[in-house]
Tab-separated table of N, CA and C in Angstrom:
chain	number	residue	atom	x	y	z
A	22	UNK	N	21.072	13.267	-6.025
A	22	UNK	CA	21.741	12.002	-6.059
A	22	UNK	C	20.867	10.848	-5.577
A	23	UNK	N	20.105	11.100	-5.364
A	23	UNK	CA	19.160	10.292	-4.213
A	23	UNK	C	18.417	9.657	-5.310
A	24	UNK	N	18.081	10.415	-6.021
A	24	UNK	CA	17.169	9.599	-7.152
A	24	UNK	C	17.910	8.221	-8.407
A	25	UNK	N	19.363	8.171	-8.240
A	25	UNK	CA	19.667	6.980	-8.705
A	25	UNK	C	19.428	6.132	-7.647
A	26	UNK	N	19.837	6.532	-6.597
A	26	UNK	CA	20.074	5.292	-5.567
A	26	UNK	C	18.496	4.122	-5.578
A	27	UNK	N	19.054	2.760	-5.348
A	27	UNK	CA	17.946	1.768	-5.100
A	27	UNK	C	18.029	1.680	-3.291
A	28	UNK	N	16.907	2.265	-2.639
A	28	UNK	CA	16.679	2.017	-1.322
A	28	UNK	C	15.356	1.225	-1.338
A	29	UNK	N	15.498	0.180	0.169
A	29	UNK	CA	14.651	-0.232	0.281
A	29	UNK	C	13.677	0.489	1.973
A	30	UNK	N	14.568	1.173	2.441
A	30	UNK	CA	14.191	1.812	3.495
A	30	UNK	C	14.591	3.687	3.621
A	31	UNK	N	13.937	4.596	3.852
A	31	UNK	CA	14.326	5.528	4.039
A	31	UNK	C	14.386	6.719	5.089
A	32	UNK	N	15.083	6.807	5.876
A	32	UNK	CA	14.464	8.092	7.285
A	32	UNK	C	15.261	8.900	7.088
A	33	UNK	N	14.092	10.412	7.767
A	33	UNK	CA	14.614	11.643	8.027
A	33	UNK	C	14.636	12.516	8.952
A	34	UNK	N	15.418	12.503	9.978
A	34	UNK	CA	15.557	12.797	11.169
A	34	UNK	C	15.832	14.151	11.190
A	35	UNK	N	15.008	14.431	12.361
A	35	UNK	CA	15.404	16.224	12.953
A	35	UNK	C	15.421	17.240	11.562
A	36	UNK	N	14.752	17.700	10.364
A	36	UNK	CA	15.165	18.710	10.132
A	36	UNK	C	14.167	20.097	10.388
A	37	UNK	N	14.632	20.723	10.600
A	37	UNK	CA	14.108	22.133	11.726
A	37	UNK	C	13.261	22.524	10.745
A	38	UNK	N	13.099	22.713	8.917
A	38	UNK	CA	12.197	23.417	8.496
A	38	UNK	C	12.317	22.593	6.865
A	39	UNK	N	11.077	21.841	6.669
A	39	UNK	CA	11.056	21.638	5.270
A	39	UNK	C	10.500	22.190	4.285
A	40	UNK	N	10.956	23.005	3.260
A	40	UNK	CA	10.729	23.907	2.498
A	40	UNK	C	9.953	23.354	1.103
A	41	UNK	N	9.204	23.881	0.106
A	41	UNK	CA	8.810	23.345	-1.161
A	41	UNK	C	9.719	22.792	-1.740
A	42	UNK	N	10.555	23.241	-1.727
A	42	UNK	CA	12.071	22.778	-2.839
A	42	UNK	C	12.557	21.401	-2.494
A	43	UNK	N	12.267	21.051	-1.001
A	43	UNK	CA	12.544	19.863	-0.126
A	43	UNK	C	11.385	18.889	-1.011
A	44	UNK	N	10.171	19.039	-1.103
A	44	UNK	CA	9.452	18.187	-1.566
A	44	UNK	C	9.897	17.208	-2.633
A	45	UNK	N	10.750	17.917	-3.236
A	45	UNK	CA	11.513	16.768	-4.917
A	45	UNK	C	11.900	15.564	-4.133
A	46	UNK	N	11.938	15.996	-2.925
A	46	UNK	CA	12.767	14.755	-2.297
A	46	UNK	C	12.056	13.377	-2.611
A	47	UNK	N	10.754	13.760	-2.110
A	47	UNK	CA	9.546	12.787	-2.164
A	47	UNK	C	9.677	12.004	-3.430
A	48	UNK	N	9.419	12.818	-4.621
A	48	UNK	CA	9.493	12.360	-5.711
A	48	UNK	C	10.612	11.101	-6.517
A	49	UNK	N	11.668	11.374	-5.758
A	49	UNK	CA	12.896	10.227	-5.982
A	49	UNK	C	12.857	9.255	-4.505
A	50	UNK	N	11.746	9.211	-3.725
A	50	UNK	CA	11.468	8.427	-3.007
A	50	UNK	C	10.031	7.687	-3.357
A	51	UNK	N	9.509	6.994	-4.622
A	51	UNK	CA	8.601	7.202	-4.689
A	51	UNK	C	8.156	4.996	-4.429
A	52	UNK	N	9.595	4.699	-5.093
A	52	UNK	CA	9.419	3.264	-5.037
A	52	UNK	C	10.172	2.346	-3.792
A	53	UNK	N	10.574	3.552	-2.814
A	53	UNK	CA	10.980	2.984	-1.614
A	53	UNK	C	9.434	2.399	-0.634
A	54	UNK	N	9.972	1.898	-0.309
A	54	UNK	CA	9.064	0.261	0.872
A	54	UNK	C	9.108	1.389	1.780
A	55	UNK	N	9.732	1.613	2.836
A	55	UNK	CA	9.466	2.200	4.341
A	55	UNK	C	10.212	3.304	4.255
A	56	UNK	N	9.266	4.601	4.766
A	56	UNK	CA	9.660	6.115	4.899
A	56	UNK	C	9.248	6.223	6.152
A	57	UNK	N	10.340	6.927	7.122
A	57	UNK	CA	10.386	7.310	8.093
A	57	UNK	C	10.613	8.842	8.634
A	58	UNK	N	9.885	9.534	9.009
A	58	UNK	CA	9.957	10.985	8.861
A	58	UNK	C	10.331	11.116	10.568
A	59	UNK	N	10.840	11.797	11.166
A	59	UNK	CA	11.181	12.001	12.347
A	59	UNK	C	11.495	13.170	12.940
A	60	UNK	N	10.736	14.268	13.840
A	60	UNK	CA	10.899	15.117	14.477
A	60	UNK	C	10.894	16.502	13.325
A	61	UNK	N	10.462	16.485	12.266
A	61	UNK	CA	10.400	17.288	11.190
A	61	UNK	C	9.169	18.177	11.075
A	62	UNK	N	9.170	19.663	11.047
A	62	UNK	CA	8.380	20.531	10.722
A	62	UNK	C	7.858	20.516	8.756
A	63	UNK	N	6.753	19.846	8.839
A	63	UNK	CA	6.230	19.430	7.650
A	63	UNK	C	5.009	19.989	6.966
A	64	UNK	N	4.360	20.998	8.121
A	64	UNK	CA	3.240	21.878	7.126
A	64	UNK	C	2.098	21.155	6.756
A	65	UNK	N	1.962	21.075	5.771
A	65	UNK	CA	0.836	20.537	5.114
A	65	UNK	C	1.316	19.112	4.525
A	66	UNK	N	2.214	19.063	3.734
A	66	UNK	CA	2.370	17.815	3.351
A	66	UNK	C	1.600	17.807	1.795
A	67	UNK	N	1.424	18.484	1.272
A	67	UNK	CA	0.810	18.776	-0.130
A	67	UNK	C	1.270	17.374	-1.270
A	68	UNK	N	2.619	17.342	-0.626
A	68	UNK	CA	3.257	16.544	-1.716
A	68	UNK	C	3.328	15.126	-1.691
A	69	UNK	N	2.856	14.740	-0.374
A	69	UNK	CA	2.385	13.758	0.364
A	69	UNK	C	1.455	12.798	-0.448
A	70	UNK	N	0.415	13.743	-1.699
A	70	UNK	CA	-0.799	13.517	-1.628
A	70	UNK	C	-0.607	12.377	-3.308
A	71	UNK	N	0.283	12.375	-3.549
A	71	UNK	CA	0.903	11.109	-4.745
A	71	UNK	C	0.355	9.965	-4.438
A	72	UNK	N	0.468	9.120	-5.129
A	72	UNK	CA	0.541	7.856	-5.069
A	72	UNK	C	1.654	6.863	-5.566
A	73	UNK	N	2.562	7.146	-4.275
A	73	UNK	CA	4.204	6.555	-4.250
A	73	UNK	C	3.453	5.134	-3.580
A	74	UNK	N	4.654	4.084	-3.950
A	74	UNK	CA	4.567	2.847	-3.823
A	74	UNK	C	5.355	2.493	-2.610
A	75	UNK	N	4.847	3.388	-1.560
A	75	UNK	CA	4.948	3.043	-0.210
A	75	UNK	C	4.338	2.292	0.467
A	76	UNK	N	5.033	0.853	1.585
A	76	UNK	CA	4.206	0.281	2.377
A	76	UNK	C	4.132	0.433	3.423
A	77	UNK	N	5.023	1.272	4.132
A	77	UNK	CA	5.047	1.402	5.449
A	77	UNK	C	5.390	3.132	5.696
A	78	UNK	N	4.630	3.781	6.286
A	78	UNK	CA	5.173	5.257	6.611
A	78	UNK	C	5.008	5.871	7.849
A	79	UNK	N	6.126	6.106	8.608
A	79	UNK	CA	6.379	6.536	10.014
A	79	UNK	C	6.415	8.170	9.747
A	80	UNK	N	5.390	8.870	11.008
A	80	UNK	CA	5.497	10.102	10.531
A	80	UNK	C	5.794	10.388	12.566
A	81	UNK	N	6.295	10.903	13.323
A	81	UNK	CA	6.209	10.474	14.382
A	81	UNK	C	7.145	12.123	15.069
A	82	UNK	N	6.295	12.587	16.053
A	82	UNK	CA	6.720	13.818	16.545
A	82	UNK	C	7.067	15.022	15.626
A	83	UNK	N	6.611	14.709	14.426
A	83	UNK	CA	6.555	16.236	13.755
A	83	UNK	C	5.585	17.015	13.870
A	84	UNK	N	5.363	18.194	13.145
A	84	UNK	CA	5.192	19.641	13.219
A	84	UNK	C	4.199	19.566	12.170
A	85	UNK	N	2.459	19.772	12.323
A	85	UNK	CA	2.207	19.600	10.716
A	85	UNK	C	0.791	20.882	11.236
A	86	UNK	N	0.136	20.988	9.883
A	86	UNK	CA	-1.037	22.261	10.108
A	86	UNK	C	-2.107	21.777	9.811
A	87	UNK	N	-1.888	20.163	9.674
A	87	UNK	CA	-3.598	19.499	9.692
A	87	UNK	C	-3.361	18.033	9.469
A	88	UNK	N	-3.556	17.448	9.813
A	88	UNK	CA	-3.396	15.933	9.413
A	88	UNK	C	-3.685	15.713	7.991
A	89	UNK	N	-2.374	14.870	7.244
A	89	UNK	CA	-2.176	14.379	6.144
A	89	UNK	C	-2.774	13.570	5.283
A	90	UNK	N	-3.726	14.392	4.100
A	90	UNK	CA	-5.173	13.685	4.107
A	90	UNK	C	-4.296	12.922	2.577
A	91	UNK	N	-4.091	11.131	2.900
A	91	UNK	CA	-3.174	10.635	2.230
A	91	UNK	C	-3.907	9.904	1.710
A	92	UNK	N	-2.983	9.667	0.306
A	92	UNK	CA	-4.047	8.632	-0.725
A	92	UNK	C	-3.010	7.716	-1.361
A	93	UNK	N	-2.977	6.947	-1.004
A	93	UNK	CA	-1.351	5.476	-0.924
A	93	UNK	C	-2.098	4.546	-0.854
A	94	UNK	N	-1.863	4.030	-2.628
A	94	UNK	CA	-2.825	2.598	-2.679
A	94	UNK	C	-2.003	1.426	-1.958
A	95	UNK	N	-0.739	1.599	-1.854
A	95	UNK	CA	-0.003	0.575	-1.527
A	95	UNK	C	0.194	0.198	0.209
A	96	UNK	N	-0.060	1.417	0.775
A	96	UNK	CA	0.113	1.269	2.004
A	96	UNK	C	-0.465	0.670	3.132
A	97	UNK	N	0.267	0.051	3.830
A	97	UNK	CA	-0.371	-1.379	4.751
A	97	UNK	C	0.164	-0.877	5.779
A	98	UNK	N	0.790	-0.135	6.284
A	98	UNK	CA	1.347	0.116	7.822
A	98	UNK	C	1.603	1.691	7.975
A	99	UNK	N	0.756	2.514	8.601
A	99	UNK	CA	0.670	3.823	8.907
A	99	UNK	C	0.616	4.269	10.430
A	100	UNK	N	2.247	4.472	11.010
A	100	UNK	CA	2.399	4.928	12.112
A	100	UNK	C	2.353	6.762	12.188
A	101	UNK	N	2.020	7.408	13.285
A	101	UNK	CA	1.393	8.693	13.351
A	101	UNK	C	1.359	8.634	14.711
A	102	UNK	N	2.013	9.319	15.204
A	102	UNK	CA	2.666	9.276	16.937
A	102	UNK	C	3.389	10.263	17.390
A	103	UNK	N	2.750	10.892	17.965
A	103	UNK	CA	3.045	11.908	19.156
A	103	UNK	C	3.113	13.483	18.076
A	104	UNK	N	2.653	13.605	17.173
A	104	UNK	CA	2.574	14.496	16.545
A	104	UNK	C	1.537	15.944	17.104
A	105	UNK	N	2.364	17.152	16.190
A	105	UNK	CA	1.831	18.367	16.787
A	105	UNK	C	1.056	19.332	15.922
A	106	UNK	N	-0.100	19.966	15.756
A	106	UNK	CA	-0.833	20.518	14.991
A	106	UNK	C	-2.202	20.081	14.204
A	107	UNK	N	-2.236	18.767	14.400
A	107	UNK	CA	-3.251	17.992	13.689
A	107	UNK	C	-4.267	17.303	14.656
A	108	UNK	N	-4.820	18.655	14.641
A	108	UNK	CA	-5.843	18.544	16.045
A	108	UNK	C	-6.986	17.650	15.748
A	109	UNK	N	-7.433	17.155	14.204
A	109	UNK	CA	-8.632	16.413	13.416
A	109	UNK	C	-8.172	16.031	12.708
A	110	UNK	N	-8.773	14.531	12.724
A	110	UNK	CA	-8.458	13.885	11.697
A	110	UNK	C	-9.390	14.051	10.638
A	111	UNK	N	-8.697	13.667	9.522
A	111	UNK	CA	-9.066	13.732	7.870
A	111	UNK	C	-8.909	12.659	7.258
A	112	UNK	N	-10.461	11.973	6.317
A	112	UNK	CA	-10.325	10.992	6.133
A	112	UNK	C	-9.384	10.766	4.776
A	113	UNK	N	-8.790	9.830	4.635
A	113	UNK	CA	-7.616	9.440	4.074
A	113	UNK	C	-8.012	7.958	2.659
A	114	UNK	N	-7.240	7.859	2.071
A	114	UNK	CA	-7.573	6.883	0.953
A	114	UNK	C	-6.881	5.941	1.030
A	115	UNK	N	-6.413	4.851	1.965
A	115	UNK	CA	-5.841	3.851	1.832
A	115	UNK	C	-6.012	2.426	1.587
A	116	UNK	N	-6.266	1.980	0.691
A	116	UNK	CA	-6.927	1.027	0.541
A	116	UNK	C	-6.357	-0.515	0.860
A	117	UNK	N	-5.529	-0.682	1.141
A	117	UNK	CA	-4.417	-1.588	1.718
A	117	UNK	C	-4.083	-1.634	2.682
A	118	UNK	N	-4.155	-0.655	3.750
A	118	UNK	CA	-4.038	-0.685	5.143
A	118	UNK	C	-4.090	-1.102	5.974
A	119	UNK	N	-3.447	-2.046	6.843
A	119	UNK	CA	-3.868	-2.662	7.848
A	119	UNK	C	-3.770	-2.446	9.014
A	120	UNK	N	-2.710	-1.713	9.516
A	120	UNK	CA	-2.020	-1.383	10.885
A	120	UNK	C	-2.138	-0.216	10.678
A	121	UNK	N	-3.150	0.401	11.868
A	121	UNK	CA	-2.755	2.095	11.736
A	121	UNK	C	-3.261	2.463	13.571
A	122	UNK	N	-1.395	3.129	13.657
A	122	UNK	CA	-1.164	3.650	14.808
A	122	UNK	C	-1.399	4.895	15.109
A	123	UNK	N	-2.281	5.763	15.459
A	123	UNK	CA	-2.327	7.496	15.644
A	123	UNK	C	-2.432	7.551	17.428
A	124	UNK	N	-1.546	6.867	18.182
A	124	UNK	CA	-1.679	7.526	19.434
A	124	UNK	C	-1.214	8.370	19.922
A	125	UNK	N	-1.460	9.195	20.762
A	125	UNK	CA	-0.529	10.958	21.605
A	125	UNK	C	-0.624	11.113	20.429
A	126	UNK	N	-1.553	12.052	20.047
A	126	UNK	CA	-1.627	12.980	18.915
A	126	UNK	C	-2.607	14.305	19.712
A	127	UNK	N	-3.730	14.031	20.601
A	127	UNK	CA	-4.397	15.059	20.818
A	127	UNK	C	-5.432	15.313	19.491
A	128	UNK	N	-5.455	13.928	18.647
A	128	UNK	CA	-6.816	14.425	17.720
A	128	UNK	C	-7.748	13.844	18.421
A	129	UNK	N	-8.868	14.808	17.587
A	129	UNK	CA	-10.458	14.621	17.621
A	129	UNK	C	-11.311	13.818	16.759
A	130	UNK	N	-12.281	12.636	16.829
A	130	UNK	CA	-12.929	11.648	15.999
A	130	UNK	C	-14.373	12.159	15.948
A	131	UNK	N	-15.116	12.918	14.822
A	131	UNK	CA	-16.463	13.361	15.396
A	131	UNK	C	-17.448	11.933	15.389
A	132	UNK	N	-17.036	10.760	14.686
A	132	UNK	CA	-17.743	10.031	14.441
A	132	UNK	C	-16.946	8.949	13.739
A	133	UNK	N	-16.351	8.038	15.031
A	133	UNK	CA	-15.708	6.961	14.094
A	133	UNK	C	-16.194	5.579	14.629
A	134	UNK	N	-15.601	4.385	14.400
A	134	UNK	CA	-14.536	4.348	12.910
A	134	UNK	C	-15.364	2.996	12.242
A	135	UNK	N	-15.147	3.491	10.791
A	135	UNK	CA	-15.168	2.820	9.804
A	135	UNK	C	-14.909	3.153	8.694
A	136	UNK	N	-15.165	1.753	7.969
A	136	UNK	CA	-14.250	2.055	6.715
A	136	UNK	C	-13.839	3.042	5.733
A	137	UNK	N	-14.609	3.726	5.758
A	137	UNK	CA	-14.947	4.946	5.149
A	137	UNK	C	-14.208	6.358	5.709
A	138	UNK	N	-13.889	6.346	7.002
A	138	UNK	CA	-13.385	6.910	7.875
A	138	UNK	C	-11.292	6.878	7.183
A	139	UNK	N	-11.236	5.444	7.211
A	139	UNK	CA	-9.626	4.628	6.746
A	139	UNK	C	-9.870	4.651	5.285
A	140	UNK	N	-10.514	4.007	4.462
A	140	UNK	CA	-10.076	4.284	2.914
A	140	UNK	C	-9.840	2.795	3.062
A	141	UNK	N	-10.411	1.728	3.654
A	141	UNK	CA	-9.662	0.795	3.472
A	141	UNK	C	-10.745	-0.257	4.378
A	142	UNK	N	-11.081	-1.355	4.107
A	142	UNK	CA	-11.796	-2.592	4.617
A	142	UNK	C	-10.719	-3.496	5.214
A	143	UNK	N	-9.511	-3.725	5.136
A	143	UNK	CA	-8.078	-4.686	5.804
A	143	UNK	C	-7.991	-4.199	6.832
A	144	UNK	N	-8.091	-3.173	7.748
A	144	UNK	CA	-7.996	-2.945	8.636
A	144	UNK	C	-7.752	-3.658	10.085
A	145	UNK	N	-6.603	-4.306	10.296
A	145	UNK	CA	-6.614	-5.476	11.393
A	145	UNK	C	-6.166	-4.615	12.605
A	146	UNK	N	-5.754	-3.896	12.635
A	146	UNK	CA	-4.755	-3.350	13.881
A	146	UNK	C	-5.019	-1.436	14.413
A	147	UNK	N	-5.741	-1.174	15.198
A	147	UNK	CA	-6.069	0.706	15.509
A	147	UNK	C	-5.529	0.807	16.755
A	148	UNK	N	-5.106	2.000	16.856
A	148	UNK	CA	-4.470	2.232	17.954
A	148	UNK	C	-4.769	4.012	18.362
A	149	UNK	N	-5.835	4.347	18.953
A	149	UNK	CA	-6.022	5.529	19.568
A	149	UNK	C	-6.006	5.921	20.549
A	150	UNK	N	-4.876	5.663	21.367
A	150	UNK	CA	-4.685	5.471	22.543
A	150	UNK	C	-4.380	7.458	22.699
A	151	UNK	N	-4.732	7.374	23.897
A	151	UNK	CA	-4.155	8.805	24.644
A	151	UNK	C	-4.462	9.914	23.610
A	152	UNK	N	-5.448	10.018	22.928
A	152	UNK	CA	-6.020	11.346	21.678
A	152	UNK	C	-7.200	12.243	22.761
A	153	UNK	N	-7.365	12.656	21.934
A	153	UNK	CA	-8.575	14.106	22.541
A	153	UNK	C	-9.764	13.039	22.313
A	154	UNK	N	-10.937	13.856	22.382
A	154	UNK	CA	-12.521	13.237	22.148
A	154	UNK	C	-12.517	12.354	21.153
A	155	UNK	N	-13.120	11.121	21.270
A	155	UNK	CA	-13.262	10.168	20.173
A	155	UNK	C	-14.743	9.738	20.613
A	156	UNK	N	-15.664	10.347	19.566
A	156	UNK	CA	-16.841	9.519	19.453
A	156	UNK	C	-17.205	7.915	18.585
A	157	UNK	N	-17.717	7.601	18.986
A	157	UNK	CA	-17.600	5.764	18.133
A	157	UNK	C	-19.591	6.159	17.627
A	158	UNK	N	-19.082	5.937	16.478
A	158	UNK	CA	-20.688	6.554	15.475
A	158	UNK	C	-20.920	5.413	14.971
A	159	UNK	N	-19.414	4.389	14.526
A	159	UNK	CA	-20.118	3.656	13.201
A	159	UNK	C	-19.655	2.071	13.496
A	160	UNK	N	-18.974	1.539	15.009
A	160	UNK	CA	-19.210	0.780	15.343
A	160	UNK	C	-17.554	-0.193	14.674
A	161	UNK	N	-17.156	0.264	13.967
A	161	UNK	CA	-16.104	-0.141	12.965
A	161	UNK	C	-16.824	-1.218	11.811
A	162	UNK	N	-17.894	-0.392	11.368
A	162	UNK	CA	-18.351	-1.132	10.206
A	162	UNK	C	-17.092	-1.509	9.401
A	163	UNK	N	-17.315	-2.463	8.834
A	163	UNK	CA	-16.986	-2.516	7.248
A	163	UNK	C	-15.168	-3.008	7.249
A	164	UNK	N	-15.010	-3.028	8.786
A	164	UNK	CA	-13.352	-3.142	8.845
A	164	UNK	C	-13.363	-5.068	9.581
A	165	UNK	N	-12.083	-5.439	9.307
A	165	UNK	CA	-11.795	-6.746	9.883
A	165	UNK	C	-12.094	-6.430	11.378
């Protein structure tokens, strides 16, 4: 049913286990503005890896088996907070990005940040507060 509906915002709170079959979900969420994922055991995120016309995506205290190596031309605001399993980050394709929050995560940076690192030169706003080892290699070339 979800896929007639016109949303301009969408969250999904607490569910204990998201399965493949769950993924269609994504798919009839593809022209929603802001996705909010919340406290959700999410795996890999395979399905993640589209290019939905998302601008804003909250992924925040879930359950995942590697950080979500995302490729969202549209996306300008990427919160990632307090999450569990995604001990390294993976560089990502965002080319629109400006705000990106990954603090209390417990990841590792072998060599950051720049652009190349984000997928993206807009870069106005980082936030790595309270993570594991973060080496600074590249000075934040190439970013605002």
């Amino acid at each position: 049913g979800l896929c007639n509906l016109t949303n301009g915002a969408f969250r999904i709170a607490y569910l204990n286990e998201f399965s493949r079959n769950d993924t269609d979900l994504f798919n009839c969420l593809a022209n929603v503005s802001v996705i909010s994922l919340l406290s959700i055991s999410l795996g890999s995120l395979q399905a993640l890896l589209k290019d939905f016309r998302w601008q804003h995506l909250e992924m925040i205290n879930c359950d995942f088996d590697k950080f979500p190596a995302l490729k969202l031309r549209s996306l300008k605001k990427f919160v990632f907070t307090d999450n569990k399993g995604a001990s390294s980050f993976t560089k990502t394709e965002l080319p629109s990005l400006q705000y990106l929050d990954l603090k209390r995560n417990h990841l590792s940076f072998k060599s950051c940040c720049s652009h190349t690192d984000f997928g993206t030169t807009n870069l106005k706003h980082l936030d790595l507060s309270f993570n594991d080892v973060i080496t600074l290699g590249s000075n934040f070339m190439g970013l605002e």
